[in-house]
Coordinates of C-alpha atoms in Angstrom, one line a residue:
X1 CA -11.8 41.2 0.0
X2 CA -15.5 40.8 0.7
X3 CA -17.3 40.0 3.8
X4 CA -20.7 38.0 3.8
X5 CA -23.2 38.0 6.8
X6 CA -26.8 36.8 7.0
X7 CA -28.2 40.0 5.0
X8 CA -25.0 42.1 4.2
X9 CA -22.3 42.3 1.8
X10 CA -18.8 44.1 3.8
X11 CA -16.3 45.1 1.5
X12 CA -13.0 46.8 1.3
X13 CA -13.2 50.8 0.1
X14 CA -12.0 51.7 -2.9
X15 CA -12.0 55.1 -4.7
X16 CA -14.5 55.1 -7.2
X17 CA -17.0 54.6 -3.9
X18 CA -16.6 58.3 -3.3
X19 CA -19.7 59.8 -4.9
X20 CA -22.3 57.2 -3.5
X21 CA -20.4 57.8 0.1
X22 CA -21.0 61.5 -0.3
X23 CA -24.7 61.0 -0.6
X24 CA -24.7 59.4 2.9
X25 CA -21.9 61.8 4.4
X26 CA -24.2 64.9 3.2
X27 CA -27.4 64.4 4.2
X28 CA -28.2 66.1 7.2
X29 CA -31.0 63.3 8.4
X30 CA -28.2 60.7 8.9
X31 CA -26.2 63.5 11.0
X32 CA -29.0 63.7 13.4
X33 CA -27.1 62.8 16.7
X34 CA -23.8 65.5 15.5
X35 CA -24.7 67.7 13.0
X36 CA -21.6 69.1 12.9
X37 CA -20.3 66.5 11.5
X38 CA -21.8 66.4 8.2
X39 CA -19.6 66.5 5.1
X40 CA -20.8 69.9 3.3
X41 CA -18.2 69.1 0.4
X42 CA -17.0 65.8 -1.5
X43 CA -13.4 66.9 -0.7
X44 CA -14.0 65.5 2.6
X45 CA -15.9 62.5 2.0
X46 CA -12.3 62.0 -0.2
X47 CA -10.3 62.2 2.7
X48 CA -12.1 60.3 4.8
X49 CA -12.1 57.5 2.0
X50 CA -8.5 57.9 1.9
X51 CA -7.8 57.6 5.2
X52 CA -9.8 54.3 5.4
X53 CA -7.8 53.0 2.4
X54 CA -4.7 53.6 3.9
X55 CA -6.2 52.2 7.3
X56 CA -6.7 48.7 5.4
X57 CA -3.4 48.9 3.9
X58 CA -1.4 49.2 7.0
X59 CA -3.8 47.2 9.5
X60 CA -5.9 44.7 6.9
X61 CA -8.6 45.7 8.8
X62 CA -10.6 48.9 8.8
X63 CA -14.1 50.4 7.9
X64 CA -16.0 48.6 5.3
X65 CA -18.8 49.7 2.5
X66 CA -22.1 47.8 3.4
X67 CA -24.3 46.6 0.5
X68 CA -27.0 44.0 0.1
X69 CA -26.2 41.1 -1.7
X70 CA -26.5 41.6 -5.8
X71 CA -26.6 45.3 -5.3
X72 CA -23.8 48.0 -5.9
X73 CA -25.9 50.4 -3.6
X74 CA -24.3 51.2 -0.4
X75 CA -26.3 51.2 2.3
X76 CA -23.5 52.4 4.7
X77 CA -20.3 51.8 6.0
X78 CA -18.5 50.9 9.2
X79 CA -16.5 48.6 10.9
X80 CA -13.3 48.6 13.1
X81 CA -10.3 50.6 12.7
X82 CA -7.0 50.6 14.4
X83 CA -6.9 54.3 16.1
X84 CA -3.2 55.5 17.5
X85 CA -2.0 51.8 17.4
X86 CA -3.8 51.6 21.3
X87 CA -7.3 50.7 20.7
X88 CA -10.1 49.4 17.9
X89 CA -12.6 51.9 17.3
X90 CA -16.0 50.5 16.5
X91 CA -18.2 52.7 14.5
X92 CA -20.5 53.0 11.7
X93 CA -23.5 55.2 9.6
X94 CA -26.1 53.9 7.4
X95 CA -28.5 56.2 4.6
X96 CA -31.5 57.3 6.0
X97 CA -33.2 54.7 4.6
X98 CA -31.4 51.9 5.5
X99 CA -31.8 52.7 9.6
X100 CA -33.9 50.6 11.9
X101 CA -33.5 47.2 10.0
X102 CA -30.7 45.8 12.5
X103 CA -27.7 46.2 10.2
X104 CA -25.7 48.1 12.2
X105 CA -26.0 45.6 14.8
X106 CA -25.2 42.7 12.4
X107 CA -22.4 44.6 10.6
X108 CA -20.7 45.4 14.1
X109 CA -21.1 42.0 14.8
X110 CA -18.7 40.5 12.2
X111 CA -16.3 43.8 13.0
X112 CA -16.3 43.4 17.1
X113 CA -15.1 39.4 15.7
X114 CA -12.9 40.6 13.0
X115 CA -11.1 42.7 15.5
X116 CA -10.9 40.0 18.3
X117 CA -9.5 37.7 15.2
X118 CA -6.7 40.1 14.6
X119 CA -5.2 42.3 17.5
X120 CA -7.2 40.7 20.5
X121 CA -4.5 42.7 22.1
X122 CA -6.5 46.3 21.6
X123 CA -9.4 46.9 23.3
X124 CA -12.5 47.7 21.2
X125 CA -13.8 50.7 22.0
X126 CA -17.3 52.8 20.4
X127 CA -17.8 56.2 20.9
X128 CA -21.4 58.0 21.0
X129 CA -23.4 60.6 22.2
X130 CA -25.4 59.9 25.2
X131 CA -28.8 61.1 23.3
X132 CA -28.1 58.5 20.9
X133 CA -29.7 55.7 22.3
X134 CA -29.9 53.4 19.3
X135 CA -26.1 53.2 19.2
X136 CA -26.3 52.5 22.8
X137 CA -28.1 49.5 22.5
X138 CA -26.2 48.2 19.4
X139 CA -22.8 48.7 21.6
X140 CA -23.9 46.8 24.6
X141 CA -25.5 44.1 21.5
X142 CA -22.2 43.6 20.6
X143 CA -20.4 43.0 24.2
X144 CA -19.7 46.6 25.0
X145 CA -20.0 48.1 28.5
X146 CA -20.1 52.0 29.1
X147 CA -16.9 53.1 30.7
X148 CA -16.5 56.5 30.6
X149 CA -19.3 58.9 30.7
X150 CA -18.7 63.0 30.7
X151 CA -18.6 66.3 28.5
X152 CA -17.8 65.9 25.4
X153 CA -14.8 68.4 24.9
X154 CA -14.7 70.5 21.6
X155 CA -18.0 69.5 20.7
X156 CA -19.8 72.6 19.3
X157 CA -22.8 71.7 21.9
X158 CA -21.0 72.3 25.5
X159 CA -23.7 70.5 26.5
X160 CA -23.1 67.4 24.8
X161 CA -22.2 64.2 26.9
X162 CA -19.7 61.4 25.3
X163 CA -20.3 58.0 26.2
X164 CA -17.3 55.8 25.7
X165 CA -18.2 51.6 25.7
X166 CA -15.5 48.8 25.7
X167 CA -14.9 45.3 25.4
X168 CA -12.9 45.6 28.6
X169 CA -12.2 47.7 31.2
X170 CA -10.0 50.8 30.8
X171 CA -7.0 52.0 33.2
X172 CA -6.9 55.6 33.8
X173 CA -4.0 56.0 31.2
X174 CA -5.7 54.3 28.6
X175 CA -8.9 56.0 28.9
X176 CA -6.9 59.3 28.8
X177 CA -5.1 57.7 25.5
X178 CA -8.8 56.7 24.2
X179 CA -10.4 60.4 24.6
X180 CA -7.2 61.9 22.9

């Protein structure tokens, strides 16, 4: 199942996407905002495929490969996936050379509508660090408002400060549901 935008090819993950996902997963420029995070083996790039794959099985909705039209390349992925069966959790990464151009903003566009389409029961929620102000601004592009600022626990920085930003407002159970 392919998605089309204006620039922007979204399609459903499949296994054999594993290599070229590594090669955005490992390279420490796109890990800039969490370096933690970065996938130092393609065993995890694997299980994070997988995961996705199941996530579209179960929900029919979930993170997407980005490409441009006529072009196998992958220029990223993201999207919105179900998380706990309480809330949509909006997110996305692009290669190194594919930041700045406004895809994340178009991609998370079509997701933030996607989601709506589907369970417009779950809120839609997008994580980030508060240094990272380009995700900031694509959030609150999207209809996102910051709800929750504070430390980020079992981030490797004890310094580091989540942002949480949502299509609606969040009780104080849900928000404690959302940070689980």
């Amino acid at each position: 199942m392919i998605t089309e935008t204006k620039r922007l090819l979204l399609d459903r993950p499949t296994s054999k996407d594993v290599a070229d996902l590594h090669l955005i997963c490992s390279d420490p420029r796109v890990w800039a905002h969490f370096p933690s995070l970065r996938h130092t083996d393609i065993e995890q790039t694997r299980v994070m495929l997988d995961r996705w794959i199941l996530s579209w099985d179960r929900d029919g909705l979930g993170t997407w490969m980005v490409r441009q039209p006529g072009s196998q390349t992958i220029l990223g992925y993201g999207g919105c996936s179900i998380k706990q069966d309480i809330f949509w959790n909006l997110g996305y990464r692009f290669a190194y050379d594919s930041q700045g151009q406004g895809f994340a903003t178009e991609l998370s566009l079509e997701a933030v509508r996607q989601a709506k389409a589907s369970r417009p029961d779950l809120p839609i929620v997008a994580y980030l660090l508060e240094h990272n102000l380009v995700s900031a601004r694509v959030a609150e592009k999207v209809g996102l408002a910051l709800v929750h600022q504070g430390i980020d626990a079992g981030n490797p920085d004890p310094t580091a400060i989540r942002l949480v930003y949502a299509d609606r407002q969040l009780g104080a159970e849900e928000l404690s549901e959302v940070m689980q």
